[in-house]
XYZ file of C-alpha atoms in Angstrom:
592
model
C 19.056 -22.597 -16.932
C 19.918 -20.702 -13.720
C 22.311 -21.909 -11.030
C 19.365 -22.269 -8.668
C 17.774 -24.840 -10.975
C 20.674 -27.264 -10.540
C 21.083 -26.857 -6.777
C 19.998 -29.567 -4.327
C 16.348 -29.370 -3.261
C 16.734 -28.074 0.297
C 19.453 -25.541 -0.494
C 17.531 -24.195 -3.484
C 14.232 -23.930 -1.684
C 15.719 -22.396 1.421
C 17.041 -19.539 -0.736
C 13.803 -19.234 -2.701
C 11.780 -19.488 0.526
C 13.658 -16.542 2.016
C 13.047 -14.480 -1.145
C 9.358 -15.453 -1.228
C 9.036 -14.548 2.465
C 10.479 -11.086 1.925
C 8.012 -10.579 -0.934
C 5.080 -11.808 1.176
C 5.964 -9.647 4.167
C 6.313 -6.506 2.073
C 3.145 -7.348 0.116
C 1.152 -7.800 3.327
C 2.513 -4.546 4.758
C 1.789 -2.618 1.561
C -1.774 -3.896 1.354
C -2.364 -3.336 5.086
C -1.367 0.327 4.814
C -3.358 0.888 1.634
C -6.416 -0.701 3.199
C -6.259 1.500 6.284
C -5.823 4.557 4.077
C -9.041 3.817 2.179
C -10.885 2.886 5.388
C -9.881 6.293 6.748
C -11.113 8.073 3.611
C -14.372 6.178 3.106
C -15.654 4.791 6.418
C -14.159 7.127 8.996
C -14.137 10.446 7.104
C -17.015 10.093 4.611
C -19.478 7.978 6.611
C -18.175 8.716 10.108
C -18.819 5.221 11.483
C -16.608 4.019 14.338
C -14.893 0.835 13.197
C -13.966 -1.613 15.988
C -10.385 -2.873 15.769
C -9.172 -6.256 17.051
C -6.649 -6.360 19.883
C -3.815 -7.269 17.515
C -4.399 -4.008 15.637
C -4.582 -1.713 18.627
C -8.268 -2.138 19.462
C -9.825 -2.431 22.914
C -13.012 -4.543 22.833
C -13.797 -3.698 26.458
C -13.943 0.047 25.788
C -15.494 0.166 22.307
C -18.719 2.114 21.727
C -20.391 2.191 18.335
C -21.151 5.542 16.652
C -23.465 5.464 13.655
C -22.116 8.697 12.157
C -23.627 9.597 8.775
C -25.225 6.171 8.526
C -27.223 7.109 5.429
C -23.978 7.503 3.407
C -23.155 3.775 3.551
C -24.674 3.133 0.064
C -22.669 6.026 -1.394
C -19.405 4.742 0.093
C -19.899 1.149 -1.066
C -21.166 2.006 -4.556
C -18.316 4.471 -5.135
C -15.805 1.853 -4.015
C -17.446 -0.769 -6.249
C -17.357 1.558 -9.247
C -13.672 2.452 -8.785
C -12.708 -1.182 -8.198
C -14.658 -2.403 -11.245
C -13.131 0.200 -13.549
C -9.591 -0.543 -12.377
C -9.985 -4.323 -12.660
C -11.821 -4.616 -15.955
C -9.769 -1.980 -17.759
C -6.356 -3.326 -16.758
C -6.626 -6.992 -15.589
C -10.024 -8.732 -15.655
C -8.537 -11.860 -14.048
C -8.023 -9.816 -10.854
C -11.786 -9.835 -10.154
C -13.241 -11.928 -7.365
C -11.277 -13.606 -4.594
C -7.576 -13.733 -5.389
C -6.696 -17.006 -3.667
C -8.829 -18.955 -6.134
C -7.147 -17.230 -9.092
C -3.731 -18.198 -7.710
C -4.900 -21.810 -7.242
C -6.120 -21.822 -10.855
C -2.748 -20.521 -12.056
C -1.029 -23.334 -10.153
C -3.115 -26.121 -11.669
C -3.856 -24.884 -15.184
C -1.392 -22.173 -16.260
C 2.017 -23.501 -15.166
C 2.018 -20.924 -12.387
C 1.884 -18.002 -14.833
C 0.307 -14.813 -13.481
C 0.411 -11.640 -15.544
C 2.486 -8.896 -13.944
C -0.237 -6.273 -14.314
C -2.431 -8.351 -11.973
C -0.103 -7.587 -9.058
C -0.756 -3.830 -8.622
C -4.327 -4.036 -9.939
C -5.369 -6.656 -7.385
C -3.915 -4.900 -4.388
C -5.289 -1.432 -5.277
C -8.750 -2.641 -6.310
C -9.088 -4.806 -3.194
C -7.972 -2.013 -0.876
C -10.678 0.208 -2.390
C -13.343 -2.511 -2.214
C -12.704 -3.370 1.446
C -11.759 0.168 2.497
C -15.060 1.544 1.203
C -16.931 -1.034 3.306
C -17.191 -3.988 0.927
C -17.563 -7.303 2.737
C -14.330 -9.048 1.773
C -11.055 -10.276 3.228
C -7.423 -9.260 3.117
C -6.009 -12.721 2.527
C -7.075 -13.131 -1.129
C -5.402 -9.949 -2.403
C -2.259 -10.618 -0.363
C -2.116 -14.224 -1.589
C -2.536 -13.247 -5.245
C -0.045 -10.378 -4.891
C 2.596 -12.663 -3.329
C 1.866 -15.469 -5.790
C 2.095 -13.043 -8.723
C 5.468 -11.689 -7.637
C 6.630 -15.274 -7.019
C 5.610 -16.194 -10.570
C 7.430 -13.142 -11.951
C 10.531 -13.955 -9.916
C 10.521 -17.552 -11.182
C 10.570 -16.241 -14.757
C 13.394 -13.823 -13.964
C 15.445 -16.651 -12.430
C 14.609 -18.941 -15.374
C 13.095 -21.605 -13.146
C 11.169 -24.538 -14.583
C 7.346 -24.524 -14.853
C 7.247 -26.947 -11.924
C 9.294 -24.575 -9.757
C 7.171 -21.627 -10.896
C 4.077 -23.449 -9.683
C 5.726 -24.049 -6.326
C 6.607 -20.376 -6.019
C 2.929 -19.546 -6.574
C 1.808 -21.991 -3.865
C 4.449 -20.695 -1.457
C 3.325 -17.131 -2.187
C -0.269 -18.024 -1.292
C 0.694 -19.484 2.071
C 3.327 -16.906 2.997
C 1.077 -13.985 2.038
C -1.803 -15.269 4.154
C 0.525 -16.285 6.992
C 1.947 -12.750 7.061
C -1.290 -10.736 6.935
C -2.951 -12.989 9.548
C 0.236 -13.275 11.669
C -0.037 -17.066 11.453
C 3.306 -18.370 10.101
C 2.764 -22.067 10.839
C -0.820 -22.095 9.586
C 0.173 -20.132 6.476
C 2.865 -22.672 5.624
C 0.410 -25.549 5.974
C -2.194 -23.638 3.970
C 0.230 -23.420 1.039
C 0.170 -27.214 0.818
C -3.503 -27.749 1.675
C -5.465 -25.048 -0.147
C -4.640 -26.452 -3.613
C -6.779 -29.573 -3.108
C -10.076 -30.624 -1.607
C -8.787 -33.962 -0.278
C -5.001 -33.860 -0.520
C -1.782 -31.998 0.297
C 1.192 -30.757 -1.738
C 4.057 -31.984 0.482
C 6.847 -30.527 -1.661
C 5.892 -26.927 -0.806
C 5.766 -27.341 2.990
C 9.514 -26.878 3.612
C 9.952 -23.687 1.541
C 6.572 -22.400 2.763
C 7.753 -22.736 6.374
C 10.792 -20.605 5.562
C 8.764 -18.047 3.580
C 5.993 -17.729 6.178
C 8.511 -17.226 8.977
C 10.298 -14.455 7.064
C 7.039 -12.790 5.975
C 5.671 -12.909 9.521
C 8.890 -11.410 10.910
C 8.740 -8.494 8.455
C 5.029 -7.778 8.918
C 5.166 -8.197 12.696
C 8.197 -5.916 12.977
C 6.133 -3.167 11.382
C 2.725 -3.742 13.003
C 3.379 -5.804 16.123
C 3.379 -9.513 16.931
C 0.265 -9.614 19.121
C -2.154 -12.221 17.687
C -4.964 -10.623 15.682
C -7.642 -11.524 18.218
C -5.454 -11.367 21.317
C -4.975 -14.293 23.725
C -7.628 -16.650 25.055
C -6.778 -17.856 28.577
C -9.616 -20.308 29.177
C -9.056 -23.953 30.088
C -10.108 -27.171 28.371
C -13.332 -28.794 29.574
C -14.119 -32.242 28.104
C -17.793 -31.811 28.989
C -18.024 -29.258 26.160
C -16.958 -31.716 23.448
C -20.540 -32.789 22.559
C -21.499 -29.131 22.166
C -18.542 -28.577 19.849
C -19.760 -31.567 17.859
C -23.164 -29.912 17.418
C -21.385 -26.705 16.390
C -19.494 -28.738 13.783
C -22.736 -30.017 12.268
C -24.255 -26.525 12.039
C -21.125 -24.902 10.609
C -20.798 -27.714 8.054
C -24.364 -27.148 6.851
C -23.911 -23.368 6.682
C -20.610 -23.812 4.823
C -22.675 -25.430 2.045
C -25.066 -22.469 2.189
C -22.109 -20.074 1.892
C -20.776 -21.804 -1.219
C -24.179 -22.127 -2.888
C -25.251 -18.548 -2.207
C -21.878 -17.116 -3.252
C -21.732 -18.929 -6.577
C -25.458 -18.495 -7.174
C -25.061 -14.727 -6.927
C -21.814 -14.928 -8.908
C -23.664 -16.750 -11.711
C -26.450 -14.156 -11.606
C -23.964 -11.328 -12.129
C -22.156 -13.182 -14.925
C -25.461 -13.383 -16.816
C -26.349 -9.751 -16.141
C -26.343 -7.816 -19.417
C -24.412 -4.742 -18.402
C -20.691 -3.991 -18.890
C -18.497 -5.905 -16.428
C -16.959 -2.607 -15.306
C -20.184 -1.639 -13.518
C -21.191 -4.988 -12.004
C -19.160 -4.487 -8.791
C -20.984 -1.200 -8.252
C -24.354 -2.942 -8.612
C -23.180 -5.632 -6.202
C -22.033 -2.949 -3.779
C -25.475 -1.338 -3.861
C -27.066 -4.675 -2.883
C -24.405 -5.153 -0.181
C -25.118 -1.672 1.180
C -28.773 -2.625 1.646
C -27.577 -5.445 3.907
C -25.166 -3.069 5.669
C -28.009 -0.652 6.443
C -29.655 -3.501 8.342
C -26.408 -4.473 10.081
C -23.259 -2.332 9.689
C -21.302 -5.208 11.244
C -21.061 -6.768 7.762
C -18.893 -3.898 6.481
C -15.238 -4.687 5.739
C -13.425 -7.673 7.209
C -15.309 -7.658 10.511
C -12.239 -8.506 12.637
C -13.148 -5.979 15.344
C -16.667 -7.393 15.673
C -15.212 -10.906 16.027
C -13.189 -9.690 19.012
C -16.273 -8.070 20.542
C -18.197 -11.343 20.176
C -15.301 -13.240 21.741
C -15.460 -10.937 24.749
C -19.221 -11.460 24.987
C -20.090 -7.846 24.181
C -23.234 -8.712 22.235
C -24.759 -5.465 23.500
C -22.381 -3.506 21.228
C -23.967 -5.000 18.099
C -25.947 -2.291 16.345
C -28.912 -2.293 14.004
C -31.594 0.382 13.743
C -34.174 -2.321 12.983
C -33.112 -5.579 14.688
C -32.638 -6.299 18.447
C -29.132 -7.508 19.370
C -30.159 -11.061 20.344
C -31.965 -11.586 17.032
C -29.181 -9.851 15.120
C -26.542 -12.299 16.382
C -28.617 -15.157 14.916
C -29.064 -13.364 11.572
C -25.459 -12.137 11.227
C -24.070 -15.303 9.539
C -26.713 -15.072 6.808
C -26.348 -11.307 6.403
C -22.554 -11.644 6.097
C -22.965 -14.405 3.494
C -25.203 -12.114 1.440
C -22.966 -9.060 1.836
C -19.841 -11.028 0.833
C -21.573 -12.662 -2.115
C -22.701 -9.286 -3.439
C -19.362 -7.562 -2.743
C -17.062 -10.231 -4.206
C -19.369 -12.463 -6.272
C -20.418 -9.497 -8.409
C -16.835 -9.119 -9.626
C -15.538 -6.987 -6.776
C -12.011 -7.617 -5.567
C -11.336 -9.160 -2.171
C -10.919 -12.392 -0.248
C -13.460 -14.826 1.165
C -11.398 -16.165 4.088
C -11.933 -13.273 6.524
C -15.714 -13.154 5.886
C -15.675 -16.891 6.552
C -14.090 -16.279 9.945
C -16.761 -13.673 10.745
C -19.546 -16.057 9.697
C -18.081 -18.860 11.813
C -17.571 -16.563 14.785
C -21.175 -15.311 14.690
C -22.491 -18.882 14.390
C -20.370 -19.809 17.394
C -21.564 -16.748 19.334
C -25.261 -17.481 18.802
C -24.852 -21.187 19.641
C -22.641 -20.333 22.605
C -25.358 -18.048 23.973
C -27.951 -20.788 23.518
C -25.813 -23.401 25.288
C -24.904 -20.901 28.025
C -28.568 -20.355 28.891
C -29.120 -24.128 29.039
C -25.889 -25.142 30.814
C -24.328 -22.051 32.454
C -21.982 -24.053 34.690
C -20.460 -25.993 31.779
C -20.400 -23.013 29.405
C -19.845 -19.880 31.514
C -19.017 -17.701 28.470
C -19.256 -17.837 24.684
C -15.597 -17.150 23.781
C -14.661 -20.818 23.123
C -17.579 -21.195 20.714
C -16.665 -18.003 18.843
C -13.107 -19.317 18.359
C -14.063 -22.889 17.492
C -16.820 -21.637 15.181
C -14.294 -19.709 13.067
C -12.160 -22.796 12.526
C -15.052 -25.184 11.992
C -16.803 -23.007 9.440
C -13.874 -22.153 7.198
C -12.204 -25.530 7.599
C -15.309 -26.857 5.838
C -15.958 -24.006 3.394
C -12.332 -23.737 2.242
C -11.481 -27.442 2.554
C -8.471 -26.522 4.687
C -9.138 -28.310 8.013
C -5.544 -28.809 9.132
C -4.215 -25.340 8.358
C -7.273 -23.477 9.676
C -7.031 -25.268 13.041
C -3.448 -24.052 13.387
C -4.258 -20.566 12.063
C -7.107 -19.949 14.493
C -4.934 -21.205 17.343
C -2.227 -18.722 16.320
C -4.722 -15.873 15.896
C -6.211 -16.390 19.383
C -3.517 -18.136 21.401
C -6.155 -20.755 22.251
C -4.056 -23.903 22.724
C -6.478 -25.195 25.348
C -9.256 -25.303 22.760
C -7.392 -27.553 20.297
C -9.250 -30.806 21.161
C -12.656 -29.160 20.781
C -11.552 -27.362 17.625
C -10.345 -30.605 16.058
C -13.647 -32.348 16.806
C -15.736 -29.492 15.399
C -13.586 -29.079 12.276
C -13.574 -32.819 11.563
C -17.377 -32.963 11.759
C -17.965 -29.797 9.724
C -15.495 -30.985 7.068
C -17.389 -34.281 6.850
C -20.841 -32.672 6.756
C -19.901 -30.166 4.025
C -18.908 -32.908 1.575
C -17.233 -31.661 -1.619
C -18.589 -28.112 -1.447
C -15.763 -25.560 -1.481
C -15.540 -21.784 -1.794
C -12.382 -22.283 -3.888
C -13.819 -23.736 -7.082
C -10.365 -24.104 -8.696
C -9.351 -26.700 -6.113
C -9.087 -30.214 -7.543
C -9.824 -33.332 -5.480
C -6.294 -34.784 -5.314
C -2.827 -34.512 -6.864
C -3.832 -37.131 -9.416
C -6.578 -34.800 -10.677
C -4.287 -31.798 -11.135
C -2.928 -30.993 -14.611
C 0.236 -29.943 -12.780
C 0.822 -33.582 -11.825
C -0.672 -35.345 -14.810
C 2.785 -36.333 -16.036
C 3.337 -38.305 -12.809
C 0.373 -40.552 -13.493
C -0.375 -40.643 -17.221
C 1.171 -40.980 -20.680
C 4.807 -41.880 -19.844
C 5.828 -42.048 -23.521
C 4.582 -38.527 -24.208
C 6.692 -37.395 -21.247
C 9.818 -38.960 -22.731
C 9.578 -37.323 -26.176
C 10.649 -33.710 -26.467
C 9.070 -30.938 -28.503
C 12.459 -30.537 -30.180
C 11.830 -33.898 -31.906
C 8.751 -32.497 -33.647
C 8.591 -30.381 -36.783
C 8.129 -26.656 -36.159
C 6.066 -24.389 -38.414
C 7.283 -20.805 -38.753
C 4.012 -18.909 -38.821
C 3.399 -15.609 -37.016
C 2.598 -11.917 -37.384
C 4.221 -8.856 -35.833
C 2.581 -6.205 -33.711
C 3.064 -3.602 -36.477
C 1.599 -5.789 -39.236
C -1.800 -4.837 -40.613
C -4.810 -6.920 -39.637
C -5.410 -7.929 -43.272
C -2.093 -9.774 -43.321
C -3.108 -11.781 -40.255
C -6.489 -12.628 -41.790
C -4.841 -13.856 -44.988
C -2.452 -16.116 -43.070
C -5.322 -17.528 -41.010
C -7.355 -18.319 -44.115
C -4.351 -19.867 -45.830
C -3.328 -22.020 -42.854
C -6.919 -22.669 -41.712
C -6.084 -21.321 -38.233
C -8.479 -19.525 -35.907
C -5.611 -17.759 -34.138
C -1.994 -16.706 -34.677
C 1.032 -15.997 -32.465
C 2.239 -12.391 -32.339
C 5.899 -11.335 -31.928
C 7.662 -8.012 -31.655
C 10.459 -6.742 -33.899
C 13.105 -8.423 -31.727
C 11.517 -11.844 -32.218
C 10.066 -12.122 -28.700
C 6.654 -13.757 -28.264
C 4.078 -11.127 -27.271
C 0.757 -12.981 -27.324
C -2.001 -14.200 -29.596
C -4.752 -12.824 -31.844
C -8.049 -14.528 -32.608
C -10.029 -14.549 -35.836
C -13.244 -13.582 -34.025
C -11.605 -10.431 -32.684
C -10.471 -9.346 -36.149
C -13.748 -9.709 -38.022
C -14.860 -6.150 -37.310
C -11.404 -4.585 -37.598
C -11.089 -1.503 -39.802
C -8.896 -1.224 -42.885
C -5.298 -0.414 -41.986
C -5.559 -1.258 -38.274
C -2.507 -2.925 -36.740
C -2.324 -6.348 -35.119
C -1.000 -4.864 -31.855
C -4.427 -3.409 -31.074
C -5.992 -6.881 -30.818
C -3.219 -8.928 -29.200
C -3.983 -10.879 -26.015
C -0.877 -11.208 -23.869
C 0.425 -13.795 -21.454
C -0.248 -17.039 -23.356
C 1.338 -20.337 -22.256
C 4.111 -21.808 -24.409
C 6.622 -24.674 -24.489
C 10.360 -24.901 -25.106
C 12.256 -27.455 -27.244
C 13.020 -29.315 -23.990
C 9.363 -29.515 -22.999
C 7.670 -32.877 -23.429
C 5.009 -33.639 -25.998
C 2.677 -34.075 -23.043
C 3.274 -30.442 -22.011
C 2.391 -29.316 -25.528
C -0.640 -31.595 -25.690
C -1.875 -30.324 -22.293
C -1.757 -26.680 -23.410
C -3.506 -27.454 -26.715
C -6.237 -29.369 -24.903
C -6.791 -26.643 -22.354
C -6.889 -23.885 -24.975
C -8.808 -26.002 -27.523
C -6.182 -25.128 -30.084
C -4.396 -26.994 -32.905
C -1.021 -25.541 -32.003
C 1.202 -24.171 -29.256
C 4.118 -21.721 -29.457
C 7.717 -22.868 -28.998
C 10.096 -20.396 -27.324
C 13.828 -20.791 -26.726
C 16.006 -18.289 -24.852
C 13.119 -15.777 -24.897
C 12.908 -15.958 -28.718
C 9.974 -17.280 -30.699
C 10.970 -20.382 -32.741
C 7.666 -21.393 -34.318
C 4.614 -23.458 -33.484
C 4.139 -27.194 -33.119
C 0.764 -28.406 -34.374
C -1.286 -31.339 -33.168
C -0.511 -33.154 -36.413
C 3.241 -32.688 -36.001
C 3.012 -33.711 -32.371
C 1.335 -36.997 -33.372
C 3.886 -37.536 -36.150
C 6.764 -37.148 -33.682
C 5.050 -39.546 -31.307
C 4.593 -42.196 -34.012
C 8.238 -41.848 -35.012
C 9.855 -41.836 -31.572
C 7.569 -44.044 -29.447
C 8.588 -47.364 -31.101
C 12.270 -46.476 -30.667
C 11.774 -45.762 -26.944
C 9.819 -48.968 -26.454
C 12.498 -51.011 -28.238
C 15.180 -49.415 -26.053
C 13.212 -50.200 -22.882
C 12.644 -53.794 -24.013
C 16.368 -54.170 -24.637
C 17.152 -52.884 -21.146
C 14.706 -55.373 -19.604
C 16.263 -58.261 -21.558
C 19.743 -57.222 -20.430
C 18.610 -57.063 -16.836
């Protein structure tokens, strides 16, 4: 146990928050530079398209003019990026596919905060290629998973508990997003809110505030502190509140469309009978067809959001669609482009596309209301800003944090009342639909908190009270030896250790059926499996067995493999120790 583990809560998490913030700031900066490098290579040099930049990244929406360049090369750029991303992800770390924030949420709830180390570089490189080549995806997912992954690794290095490892993952999510978006307060709140559909994780707010502040300071020192979309100087007008309410209804409905289309296309690609390595390329080809209709869907779309905010609808470009019709179609085109780019297995986030979708909904509705009531709504900027918050507050089930984030990204304090109304309505209209499918409804529904609500006796009995079975194979053992042990023990899998006695991973019977004579176990090992220690509770062991549908779980102590505890031995220990605990508790009650 490390010294940090026994420190008081606030002292410990101030230190860990500072460390997590440094990680998040450097992760955001690294990804930001990589992304711009690939944008330079693919979009600017290969295709020759002029990418608009938001004010916070040196852009000037008032002076921007679109240049189509070698427009016909868009499919080549996207498909090449999809191919490279797919090969990198599925060769080295298949769990890095898709949008990284959801993977980090899944690790928090179901894997004790464990994220394989290889995911960290794979996610950031693959995502930079996907987005840099024009794929419709966001920066926040890769940065969140990168920061969460390093937080998980750091927790292991510091020998923190599984509970603290989970917190480090949640803090990494919030601090990473808070840094890359330059929204430290919103990022801290997001760390607590994004884990659930209808709840918060209050214990991560304090360290997330520290981490987001540090990450923001590092990232801003390198790339400037100007809000991403500049400052909005308009004033609050209560007469607009009903219009914001209507915007909330529309964004709530389209948030459902976003979720359904994204996971519908994701399901289609999962069923597609081609190697996973090539699915992102196929998705990129479909996305490029959308981009040929409207190049605005390429990349994150931040620059186009700024142009919409400044009312420069005339800068929107399509060789086939007039600008006024294009602004109405853009939300649907961006949904399709994002679903093909990320839902096919490509690597990138879904937050930034959500902001673009919300902004374009707000722009089209703002134009409509402006024509009807020009004195009340003299320009569309408030609707662009409120639309971003309303749409993703509903789609991501993060109403509180997204309100703060959009305010930080635009400096739009005067719009807070209207934003709150629109977000509240869109959140209500969208029901339980969420783009983050790994979110659970509340803390009670999370495996991470099951011990707080269920099976108190299983929590009180330790794995060390159960019988351990010393069964394993080594990486340099032949496959035949593993098969013989499996048949003898009637196991469908076995733990694998190295020559120093350290747990490496697991092998499965199904994977060994077609193995050749003389092949070694190391070729078939799957790494990064969850395990328990002698001080873990029987509930921890039972939870892992249930999740993995296994009869056993590995026991590790001081980084050394000690054996496995089976379901039968777990039940035997429970039957032996539970009556003793109950008798002790009864005696305490009688004494009291």
